[in-house]
CSV table of C-alpha atoms in Angstrom, one decimal:
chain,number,residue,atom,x,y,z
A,269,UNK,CA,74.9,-4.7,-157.8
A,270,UNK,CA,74.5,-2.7,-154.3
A,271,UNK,CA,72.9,-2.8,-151.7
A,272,UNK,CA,73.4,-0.8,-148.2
A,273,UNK,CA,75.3,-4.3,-147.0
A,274,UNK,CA,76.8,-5.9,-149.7
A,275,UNK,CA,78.4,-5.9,-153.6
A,276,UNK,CA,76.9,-8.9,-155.2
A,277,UNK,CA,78.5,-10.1,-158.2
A,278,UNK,CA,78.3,-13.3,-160.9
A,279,UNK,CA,81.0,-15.1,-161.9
A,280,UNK,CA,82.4,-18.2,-163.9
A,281,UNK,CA,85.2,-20.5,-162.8
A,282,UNK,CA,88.7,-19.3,-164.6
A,283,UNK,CA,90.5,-22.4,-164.4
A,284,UNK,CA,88.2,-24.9,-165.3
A,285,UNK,CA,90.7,-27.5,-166.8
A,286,UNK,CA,92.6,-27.9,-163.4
A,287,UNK,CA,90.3,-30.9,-163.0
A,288,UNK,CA,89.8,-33.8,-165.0
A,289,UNK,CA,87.3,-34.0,-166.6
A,290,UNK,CA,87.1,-30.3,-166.3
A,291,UNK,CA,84.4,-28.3,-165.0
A,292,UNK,CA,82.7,-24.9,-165.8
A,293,UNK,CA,81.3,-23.5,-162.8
A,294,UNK,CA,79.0,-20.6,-162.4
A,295,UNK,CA,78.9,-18.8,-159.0
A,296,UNK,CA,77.2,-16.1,-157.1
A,297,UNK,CA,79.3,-14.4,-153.9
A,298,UNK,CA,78.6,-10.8,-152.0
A,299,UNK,CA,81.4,-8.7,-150.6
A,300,UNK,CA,81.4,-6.5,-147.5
A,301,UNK,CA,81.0,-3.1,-148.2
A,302,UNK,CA,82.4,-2.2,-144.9
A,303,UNK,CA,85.9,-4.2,-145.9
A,304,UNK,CA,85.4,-6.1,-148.8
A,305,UNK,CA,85.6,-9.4,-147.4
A,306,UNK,CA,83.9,-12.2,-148.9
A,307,UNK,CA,80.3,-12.8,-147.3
A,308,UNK,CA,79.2,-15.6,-149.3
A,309,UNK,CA,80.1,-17.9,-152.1
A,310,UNK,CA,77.2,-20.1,-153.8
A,311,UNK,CA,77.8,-22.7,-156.5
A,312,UNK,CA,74.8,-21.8,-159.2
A,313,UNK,CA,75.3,-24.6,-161.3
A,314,UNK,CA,78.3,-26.6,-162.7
A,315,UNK,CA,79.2,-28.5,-166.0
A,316,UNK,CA,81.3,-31.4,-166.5
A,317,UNK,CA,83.6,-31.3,-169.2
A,318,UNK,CA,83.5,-33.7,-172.2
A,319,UNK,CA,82.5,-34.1,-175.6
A,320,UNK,CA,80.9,-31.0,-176.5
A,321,UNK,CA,81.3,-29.2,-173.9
A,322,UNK,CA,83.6,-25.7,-173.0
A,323,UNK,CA,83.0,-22.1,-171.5
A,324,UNK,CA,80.2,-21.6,-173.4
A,325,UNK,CA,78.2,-24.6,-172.0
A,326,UNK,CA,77.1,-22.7,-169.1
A,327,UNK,CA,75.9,-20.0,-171.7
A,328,UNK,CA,76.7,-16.0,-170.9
A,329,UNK,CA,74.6,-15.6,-167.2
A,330,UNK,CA,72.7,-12.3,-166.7
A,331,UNK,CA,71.7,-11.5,-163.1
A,332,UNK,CA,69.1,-8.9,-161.3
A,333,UNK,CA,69.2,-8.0,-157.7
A,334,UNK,CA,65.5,-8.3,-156.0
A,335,UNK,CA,64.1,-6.9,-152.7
A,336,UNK,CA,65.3,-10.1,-150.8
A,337,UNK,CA,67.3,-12.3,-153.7
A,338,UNK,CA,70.0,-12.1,-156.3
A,339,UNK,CA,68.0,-13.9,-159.7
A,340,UNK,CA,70.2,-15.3,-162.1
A,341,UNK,CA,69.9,-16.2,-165.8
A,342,UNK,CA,71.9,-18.7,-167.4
A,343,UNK,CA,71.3,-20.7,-171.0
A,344,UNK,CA,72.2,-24.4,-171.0
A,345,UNK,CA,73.7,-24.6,-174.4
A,346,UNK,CA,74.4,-29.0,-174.8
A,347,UNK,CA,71.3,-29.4,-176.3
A,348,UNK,CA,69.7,-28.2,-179.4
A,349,UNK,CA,67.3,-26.6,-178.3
A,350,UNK,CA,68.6,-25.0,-175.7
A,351,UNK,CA,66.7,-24.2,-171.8
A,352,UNK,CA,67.1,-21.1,-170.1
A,353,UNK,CA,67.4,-21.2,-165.9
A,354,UNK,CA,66.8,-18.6,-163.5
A,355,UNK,CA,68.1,-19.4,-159.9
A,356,UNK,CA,67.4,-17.5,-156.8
A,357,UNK,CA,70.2,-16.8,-154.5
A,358,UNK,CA,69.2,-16.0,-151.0
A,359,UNK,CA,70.8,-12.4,-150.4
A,360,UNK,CA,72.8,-13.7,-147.6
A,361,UNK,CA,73.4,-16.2,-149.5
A,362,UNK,CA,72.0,-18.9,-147.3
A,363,UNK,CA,69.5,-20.7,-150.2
A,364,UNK,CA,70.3,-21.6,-153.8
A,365,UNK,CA,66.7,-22.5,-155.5
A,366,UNK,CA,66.5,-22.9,-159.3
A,367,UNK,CA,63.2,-21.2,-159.8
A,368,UNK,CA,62.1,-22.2,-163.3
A,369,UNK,CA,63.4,-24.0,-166.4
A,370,UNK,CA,62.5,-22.6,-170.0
A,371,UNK,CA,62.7,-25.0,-172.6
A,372,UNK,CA,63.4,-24.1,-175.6
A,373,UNK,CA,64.2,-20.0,-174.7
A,374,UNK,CA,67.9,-18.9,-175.9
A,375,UNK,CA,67.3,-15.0,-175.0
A,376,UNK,CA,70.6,-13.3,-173.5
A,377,UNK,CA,68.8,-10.0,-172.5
A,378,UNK,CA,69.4,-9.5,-168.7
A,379,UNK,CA,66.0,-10.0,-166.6
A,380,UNK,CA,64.2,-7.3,-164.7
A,381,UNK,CA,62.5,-7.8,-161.3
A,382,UNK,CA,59.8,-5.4,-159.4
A,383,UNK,CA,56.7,-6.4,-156.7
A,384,UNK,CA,57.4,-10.0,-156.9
A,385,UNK,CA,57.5,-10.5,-160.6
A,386,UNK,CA,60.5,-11.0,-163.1
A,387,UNK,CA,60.3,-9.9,-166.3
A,388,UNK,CA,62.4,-11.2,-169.5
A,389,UNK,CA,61.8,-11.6,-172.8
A,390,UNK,CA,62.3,-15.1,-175.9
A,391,UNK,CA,63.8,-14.5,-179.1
A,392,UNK,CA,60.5,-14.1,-180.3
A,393,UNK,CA,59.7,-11.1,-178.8
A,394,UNK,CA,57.1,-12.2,-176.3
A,395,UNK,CA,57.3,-11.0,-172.7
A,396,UNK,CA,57.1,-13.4,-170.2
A,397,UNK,CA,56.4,-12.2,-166.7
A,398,UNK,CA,57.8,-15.0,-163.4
A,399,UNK,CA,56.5,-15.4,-160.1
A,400,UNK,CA,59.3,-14.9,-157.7
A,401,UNK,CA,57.8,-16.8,-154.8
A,402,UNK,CA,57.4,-20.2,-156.9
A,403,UNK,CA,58.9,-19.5,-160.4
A,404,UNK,CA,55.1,-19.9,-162.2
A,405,UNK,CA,54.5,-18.3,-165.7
A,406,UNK,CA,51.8,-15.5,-165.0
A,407,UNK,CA,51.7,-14.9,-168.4
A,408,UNK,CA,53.8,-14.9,-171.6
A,409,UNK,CA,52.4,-12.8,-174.6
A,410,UNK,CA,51.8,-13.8,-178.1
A,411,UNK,CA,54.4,-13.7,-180.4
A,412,UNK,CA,56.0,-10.7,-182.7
A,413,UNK,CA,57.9,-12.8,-185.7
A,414,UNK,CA,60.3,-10.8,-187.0
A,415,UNK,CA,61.3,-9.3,-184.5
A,416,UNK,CA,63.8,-8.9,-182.0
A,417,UNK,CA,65.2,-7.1,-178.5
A,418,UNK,CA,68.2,-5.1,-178.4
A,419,UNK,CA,67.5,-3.5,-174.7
A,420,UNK,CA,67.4,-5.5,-171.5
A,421,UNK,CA,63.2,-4.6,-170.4
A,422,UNK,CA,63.1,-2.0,-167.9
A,423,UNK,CA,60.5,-1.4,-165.2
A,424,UNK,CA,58.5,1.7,-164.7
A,425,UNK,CA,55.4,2.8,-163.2
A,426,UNK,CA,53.3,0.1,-164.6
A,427,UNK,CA,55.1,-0.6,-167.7
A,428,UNK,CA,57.5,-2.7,-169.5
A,429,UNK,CA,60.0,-0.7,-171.8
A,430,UNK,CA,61.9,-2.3,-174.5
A,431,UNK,CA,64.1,-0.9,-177.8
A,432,UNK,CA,63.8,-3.4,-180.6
A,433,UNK,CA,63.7,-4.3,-184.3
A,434,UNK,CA,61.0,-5.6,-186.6
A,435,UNK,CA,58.0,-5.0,-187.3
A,436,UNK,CA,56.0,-5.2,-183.5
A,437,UNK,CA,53.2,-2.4,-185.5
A,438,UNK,CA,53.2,-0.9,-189.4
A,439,UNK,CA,55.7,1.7,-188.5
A,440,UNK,CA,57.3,3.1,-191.4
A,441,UNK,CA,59.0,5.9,-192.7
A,442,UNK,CA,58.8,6.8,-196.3
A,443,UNK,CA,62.0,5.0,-197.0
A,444,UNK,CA,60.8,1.9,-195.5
A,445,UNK,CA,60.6,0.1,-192.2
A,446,UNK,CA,61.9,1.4,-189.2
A,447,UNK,CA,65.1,1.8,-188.3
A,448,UNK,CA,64.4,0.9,-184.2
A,449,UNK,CA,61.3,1.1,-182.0
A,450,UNK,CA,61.0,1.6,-178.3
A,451,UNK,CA,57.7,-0.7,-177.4
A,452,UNK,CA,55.6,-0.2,-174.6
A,453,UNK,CA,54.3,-3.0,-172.9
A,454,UNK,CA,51.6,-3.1,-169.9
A,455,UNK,CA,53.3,-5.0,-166.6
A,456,UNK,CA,49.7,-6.4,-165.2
A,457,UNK,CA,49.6,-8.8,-168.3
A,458,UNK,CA,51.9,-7.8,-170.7
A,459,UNK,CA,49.6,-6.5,-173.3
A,460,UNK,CA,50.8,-3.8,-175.7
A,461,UNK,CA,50.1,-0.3,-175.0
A,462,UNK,CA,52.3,1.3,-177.9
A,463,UNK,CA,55.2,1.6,-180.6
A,464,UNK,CA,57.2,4.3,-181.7
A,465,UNK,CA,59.8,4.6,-184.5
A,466,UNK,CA,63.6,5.6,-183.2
A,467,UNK,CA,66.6,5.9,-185.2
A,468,UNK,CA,68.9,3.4,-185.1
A,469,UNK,CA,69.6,2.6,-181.4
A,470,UNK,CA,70.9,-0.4,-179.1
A,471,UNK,CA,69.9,2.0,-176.4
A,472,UNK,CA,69.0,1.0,-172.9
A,473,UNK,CA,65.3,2.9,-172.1
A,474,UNK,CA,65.0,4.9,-168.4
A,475,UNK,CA,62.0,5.7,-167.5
A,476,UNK,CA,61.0,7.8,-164.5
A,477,UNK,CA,57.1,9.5,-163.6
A,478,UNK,CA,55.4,8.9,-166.3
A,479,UNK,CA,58.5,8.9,-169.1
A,480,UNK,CA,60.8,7.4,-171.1
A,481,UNK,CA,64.2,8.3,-172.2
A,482,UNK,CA,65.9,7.2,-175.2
A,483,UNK,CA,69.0,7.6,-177.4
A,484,UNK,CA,68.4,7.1,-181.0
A,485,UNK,CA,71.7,6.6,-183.7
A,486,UNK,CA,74.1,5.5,-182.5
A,487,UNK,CA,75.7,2.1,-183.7
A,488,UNK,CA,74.3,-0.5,-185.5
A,489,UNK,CA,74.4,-2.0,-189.0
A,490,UNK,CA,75.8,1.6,-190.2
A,491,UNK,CA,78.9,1.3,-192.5
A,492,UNK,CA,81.8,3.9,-193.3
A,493,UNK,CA,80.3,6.7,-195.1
A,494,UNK,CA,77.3,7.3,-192.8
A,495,UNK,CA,75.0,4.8,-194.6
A,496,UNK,CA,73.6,1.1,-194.3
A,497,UNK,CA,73.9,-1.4,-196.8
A,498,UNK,CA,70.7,-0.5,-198.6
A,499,UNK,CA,72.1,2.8,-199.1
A,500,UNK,CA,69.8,4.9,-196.1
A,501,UNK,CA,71.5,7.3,-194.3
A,502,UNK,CA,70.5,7.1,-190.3
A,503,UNK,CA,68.5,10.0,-188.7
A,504,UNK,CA,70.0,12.8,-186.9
A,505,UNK,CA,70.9,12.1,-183.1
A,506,UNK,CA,68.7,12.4,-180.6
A,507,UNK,CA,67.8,11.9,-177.1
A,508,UNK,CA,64.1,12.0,-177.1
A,509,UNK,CA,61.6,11.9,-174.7
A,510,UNK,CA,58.7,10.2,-175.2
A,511,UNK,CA,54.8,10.2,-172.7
A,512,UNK,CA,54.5,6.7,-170.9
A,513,UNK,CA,50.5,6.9,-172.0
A,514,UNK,CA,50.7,7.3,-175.7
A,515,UNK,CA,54.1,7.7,-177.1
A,516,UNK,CA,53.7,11.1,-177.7
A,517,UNK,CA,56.9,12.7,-178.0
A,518,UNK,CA,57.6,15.5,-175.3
A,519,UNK,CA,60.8,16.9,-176.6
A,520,UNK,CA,64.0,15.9,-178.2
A,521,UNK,CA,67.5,17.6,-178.0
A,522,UNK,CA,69.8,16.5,-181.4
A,523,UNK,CA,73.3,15.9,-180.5
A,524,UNK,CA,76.6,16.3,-182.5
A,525,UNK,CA,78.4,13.5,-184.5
A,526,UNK,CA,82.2,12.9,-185.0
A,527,UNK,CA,83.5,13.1,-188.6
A,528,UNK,CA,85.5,10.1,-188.3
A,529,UNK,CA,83.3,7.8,-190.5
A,530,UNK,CA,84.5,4.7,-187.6
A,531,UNK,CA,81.3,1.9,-187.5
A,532,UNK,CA,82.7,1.5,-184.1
A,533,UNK,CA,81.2,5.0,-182.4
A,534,UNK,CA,78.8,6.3,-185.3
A,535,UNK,CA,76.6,7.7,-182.8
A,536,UNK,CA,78.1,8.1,-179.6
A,537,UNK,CA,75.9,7.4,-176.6
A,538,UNK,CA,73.6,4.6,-176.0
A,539,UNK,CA,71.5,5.5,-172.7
A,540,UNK,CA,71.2,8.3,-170.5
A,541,UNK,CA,71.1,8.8,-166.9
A,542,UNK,CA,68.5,10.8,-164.9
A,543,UNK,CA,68.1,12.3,-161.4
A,544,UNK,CA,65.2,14.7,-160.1
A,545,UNK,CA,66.3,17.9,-162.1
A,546,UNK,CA,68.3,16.4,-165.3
A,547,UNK,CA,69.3,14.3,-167.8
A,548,UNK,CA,72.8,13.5,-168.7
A,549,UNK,CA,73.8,12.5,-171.6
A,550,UNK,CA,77.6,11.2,-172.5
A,551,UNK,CA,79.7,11.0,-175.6
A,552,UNK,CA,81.7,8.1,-176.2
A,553,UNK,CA,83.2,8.5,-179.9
A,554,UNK,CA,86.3,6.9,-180.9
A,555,UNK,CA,89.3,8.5,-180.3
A,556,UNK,CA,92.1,6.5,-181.4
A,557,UNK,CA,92.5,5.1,-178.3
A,558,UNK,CA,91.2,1.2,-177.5
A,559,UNK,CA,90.2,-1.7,-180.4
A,560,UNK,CA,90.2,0.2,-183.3
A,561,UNK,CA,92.7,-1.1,-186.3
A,562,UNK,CA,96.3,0.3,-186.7
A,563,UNK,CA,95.4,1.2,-190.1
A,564,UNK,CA,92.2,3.6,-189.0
A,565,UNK,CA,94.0,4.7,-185.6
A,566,UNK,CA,95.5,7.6,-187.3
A,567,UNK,CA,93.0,8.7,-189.4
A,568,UNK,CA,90.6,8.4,-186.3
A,569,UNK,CA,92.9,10.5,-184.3
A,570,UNK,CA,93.1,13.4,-187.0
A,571,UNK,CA,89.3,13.3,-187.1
A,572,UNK,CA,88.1,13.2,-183.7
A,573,UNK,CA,85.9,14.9,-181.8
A,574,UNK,CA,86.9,17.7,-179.8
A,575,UNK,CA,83.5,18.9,-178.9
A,576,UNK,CA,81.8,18.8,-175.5
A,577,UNK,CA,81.1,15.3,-174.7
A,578,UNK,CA,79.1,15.3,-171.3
A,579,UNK,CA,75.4,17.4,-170.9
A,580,UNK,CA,73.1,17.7,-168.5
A,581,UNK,CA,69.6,18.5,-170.2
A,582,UNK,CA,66.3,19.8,-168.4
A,583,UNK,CA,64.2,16.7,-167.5
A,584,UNK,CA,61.1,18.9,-168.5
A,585,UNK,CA,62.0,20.4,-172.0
A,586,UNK,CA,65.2,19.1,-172.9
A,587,UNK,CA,67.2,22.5,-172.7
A,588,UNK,CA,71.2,22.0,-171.7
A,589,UNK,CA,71.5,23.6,-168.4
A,590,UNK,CA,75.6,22.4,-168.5
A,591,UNK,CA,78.0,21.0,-171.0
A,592,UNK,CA,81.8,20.5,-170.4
A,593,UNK,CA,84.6,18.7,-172.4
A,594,UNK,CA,86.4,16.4,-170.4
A,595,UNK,CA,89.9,15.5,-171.1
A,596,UNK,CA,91.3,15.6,-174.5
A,597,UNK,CA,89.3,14.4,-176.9
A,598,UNK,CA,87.9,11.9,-174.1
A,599,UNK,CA,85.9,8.7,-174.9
A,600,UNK,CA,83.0,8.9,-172.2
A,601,UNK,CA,81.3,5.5,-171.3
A,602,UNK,CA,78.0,5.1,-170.9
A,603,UNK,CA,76.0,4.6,-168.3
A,604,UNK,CA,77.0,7.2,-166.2
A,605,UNK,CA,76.3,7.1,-162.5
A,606,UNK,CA,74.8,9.7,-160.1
A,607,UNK,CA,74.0,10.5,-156.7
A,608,UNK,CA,72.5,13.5,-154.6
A,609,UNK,CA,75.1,15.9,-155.6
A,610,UNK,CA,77.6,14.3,-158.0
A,611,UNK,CA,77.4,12.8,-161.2
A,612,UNK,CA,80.0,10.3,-161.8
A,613,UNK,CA,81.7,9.8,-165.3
A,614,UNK,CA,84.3,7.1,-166.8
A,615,UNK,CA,86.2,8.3,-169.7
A,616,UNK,CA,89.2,6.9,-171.7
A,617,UNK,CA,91.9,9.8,-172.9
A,618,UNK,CA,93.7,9.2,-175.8
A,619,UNK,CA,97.0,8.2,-174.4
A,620,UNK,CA,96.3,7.1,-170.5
A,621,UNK,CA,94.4,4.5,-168.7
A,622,UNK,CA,90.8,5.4,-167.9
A,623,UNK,CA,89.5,8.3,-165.4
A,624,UNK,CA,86.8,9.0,-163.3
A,625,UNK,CA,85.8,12.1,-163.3
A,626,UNK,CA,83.3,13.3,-160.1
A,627,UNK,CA,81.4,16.6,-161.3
A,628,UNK,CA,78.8,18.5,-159.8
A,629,UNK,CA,75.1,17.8,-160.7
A,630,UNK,CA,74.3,21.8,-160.4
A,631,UNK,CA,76.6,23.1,-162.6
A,632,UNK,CA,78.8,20.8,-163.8
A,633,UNK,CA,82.1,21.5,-162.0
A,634,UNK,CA,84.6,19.4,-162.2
A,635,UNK,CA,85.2,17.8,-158.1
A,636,UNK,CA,87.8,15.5,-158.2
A,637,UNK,CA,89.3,13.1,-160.7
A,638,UNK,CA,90.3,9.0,-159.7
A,639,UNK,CA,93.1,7.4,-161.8
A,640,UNK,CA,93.7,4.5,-160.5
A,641,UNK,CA,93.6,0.9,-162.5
A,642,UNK,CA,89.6,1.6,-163.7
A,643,UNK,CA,87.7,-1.0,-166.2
A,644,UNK,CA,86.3,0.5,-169.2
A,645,UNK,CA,84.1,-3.0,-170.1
A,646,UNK,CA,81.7,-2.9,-167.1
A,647,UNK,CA,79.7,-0.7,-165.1
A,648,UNK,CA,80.1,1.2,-162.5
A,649,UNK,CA,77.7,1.8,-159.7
A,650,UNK,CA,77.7,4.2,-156.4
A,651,UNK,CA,76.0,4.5,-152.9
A,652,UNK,CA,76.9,6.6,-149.8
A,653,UNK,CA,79.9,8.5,-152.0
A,654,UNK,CA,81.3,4.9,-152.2
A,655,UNK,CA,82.0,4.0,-156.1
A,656,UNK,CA,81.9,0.0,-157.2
A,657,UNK,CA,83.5,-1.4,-160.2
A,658,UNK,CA,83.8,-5.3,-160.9
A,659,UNK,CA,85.5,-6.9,-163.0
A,660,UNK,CA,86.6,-10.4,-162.2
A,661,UNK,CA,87.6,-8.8,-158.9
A,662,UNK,CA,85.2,-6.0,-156.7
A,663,UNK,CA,87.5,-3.0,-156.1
A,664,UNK,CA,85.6,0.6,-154.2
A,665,UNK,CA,86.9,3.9,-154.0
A,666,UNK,CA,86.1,6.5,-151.7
């Protein structure tokens, strides 16, 4: 997370066990985007070992960045029924607050935070809206049994957007229920607005004047063979592009699929990024290349896909206005990052450590290309031509 000071980042201790009795710590700290020094380093909460306790106690933390504090999520897993805590960190990091307690609440999805609010959602698919200023509940909806989120809620206009499964309306095709549903909800008091059926997605909604973006198939419970265990085969690929009013669908564009039958990258893309002009859409199939089993790798390999894999697609009809390969056979990860002019794209080649590839957002010329020591199991981010990566460590490149 960036601002135009600082890199903020969330962390966990890695050596607990150098004390005794141990103990799990979970920390915030910034970084100085100017020279990467340490700013600030706050102790979020902390977990003394014993009976019952380990790594886990301190539960998997999501964070947000606000307009004037870092909000952190965090499940306290000792107890059976679990409580979920959201702490505010000052964003100099001169207050540590814990804003509310949740009893009860064992979500994981990462909290969203816009005009004094934060948003998250329980397991039971209820949106519960926070005040930032005190931490009271302006309101959590009724329940949707049955049903459950597999996007982190995402802010737009006036609206809450989530992807889930279940059964939040009758949607169904003729086959039965749906696979997914992007679900719309209203952000003044969380009421429902609407529901439309997707293909199978874990997809990440962006939304932007008045609509939402989604990518529909890609993993999920498909097996080998292009079918799920009750014998359905998943609808055709899509990024589609759906009215913030009424779900109406505004267009879709259908993407290709890889022949190599691997559960791992049936689908290929899971979000999409969009500026003023576009929307880009990357291609992440498996290649051979990272955690797939010795005995698939070379099938995998022989079967890859060697099509385009990035594509930058008219915000207003869907139409590809670019497409390019990049690499061999690449394995581009998703979300892709962009800027005023560039578009910025981690890929994995087959047989060497992770790229960055910097392309134009016109016309999809390649710019430049970084090698050097990227991630490929967190984000990246970018401001003022300055790219971010963190993973256990903040590194930038320029």
């Amino acid at each position: 997370m960036v601002d135009e000071d600082a890199v903020y980042t969330v962390a966990e201790s890695a050596d607990p066990y150098d004390s005794s009795p141990p103990v799990f710590e979970l920390f915030a700290y910034a970084i100085s985007r100017e020279d990467g020094s340490q700013l600030w380093r706050q102790t979020v909460t902390t977990v003394e070992g014993g009976e019952g306790t380990g790594p886990l106690a301190i539960g998997e933390p999501t964070a947000t960045l606000g307009p004037n504090a870092l909000y952190i999520v965090h499940l306290d897993e000792r107890s059976e029924s679990f409580s979920l805590h959201v702490t505010k960190v000052a964003r100099d990091g001169s207050s540590v607050e814990e804003l509310a307690v949740l009893e009860g609440l064992a979500t994981k999805t990462a909290p969203v935070v816009d005009d004094g609010t934060l948003y998250l959602f329980d397991p039971d698919f209820r949106a519960i809206a926070l005040s930032t200023a005190d931490g009271s509940i302006q309101y959590r909806t009724e329940p949707y049994y049955n049903t459950h989120i597999t996007s982190a809620p995402v802010v737009g206009d006036d609206v809450l957007a989530v992807v889930n499964e279940g059964t939040v309306s009758a949607v169904q095709n003729d086959e039965g229920p749906a696979w997914s549903q992007i679900t719309v909800f209203d952000r003044s008091d969380g009421s429902h607005r609407w529901t439309t059926e997707i293909g199978h997605a874990r997809s990440l909604p962006t939304v932007t004047e008045e609509t939402v973006y989604v990518v529909e198939g890609d993993r999920g419970r498909t097996a080998y063979g292009g079918e799920t265990e009750d014998g359905r085969t998943p609808p055709a690929r899509h990024v589609r592009a759906f009215d913030l009013a009424d779900g109406s669908e505004r267009w879709s564009y259908q993407y290709d699929r890889d022949e190599t039958n691997n559960p791992m990258s049936l689908g290929g893309a899971t979000t999409v990024t969009v500026d003023s002009d576009h929307v880009y859409l990357a291609l992440g199939f498996a290649n051979g290349a990272g955690a797939i089993p010795e005995e698939q790798r070379q099938s995998v390999r022989e079967n890859r896909y060697r099509g385009p894999n990035l594509f930058a697609l008219d915000r207003t009809d869907g139409s590809v206005q670019w497409e390019t390969t990049l690499g061999d056979s690449a394995k581009v990860f998703v979300p892709t990052a962009v800027d005023e002019n560039h578009l910025y794209a981690l890929r994995k080649p087959v047989d060497r450590e992770p790229e960055l590839d910097i392309l134009a957002t016109d016309d999809g010329t390649l710019v430049d290309t970084l090698s050097d020591r990227f991630a490929t199991n967190t984000w990246i981010a970018v401001a003022d031509g300055e790219v971010y990566q963190s993973n256990r460590t903040v590194r930038s490149w320029r």
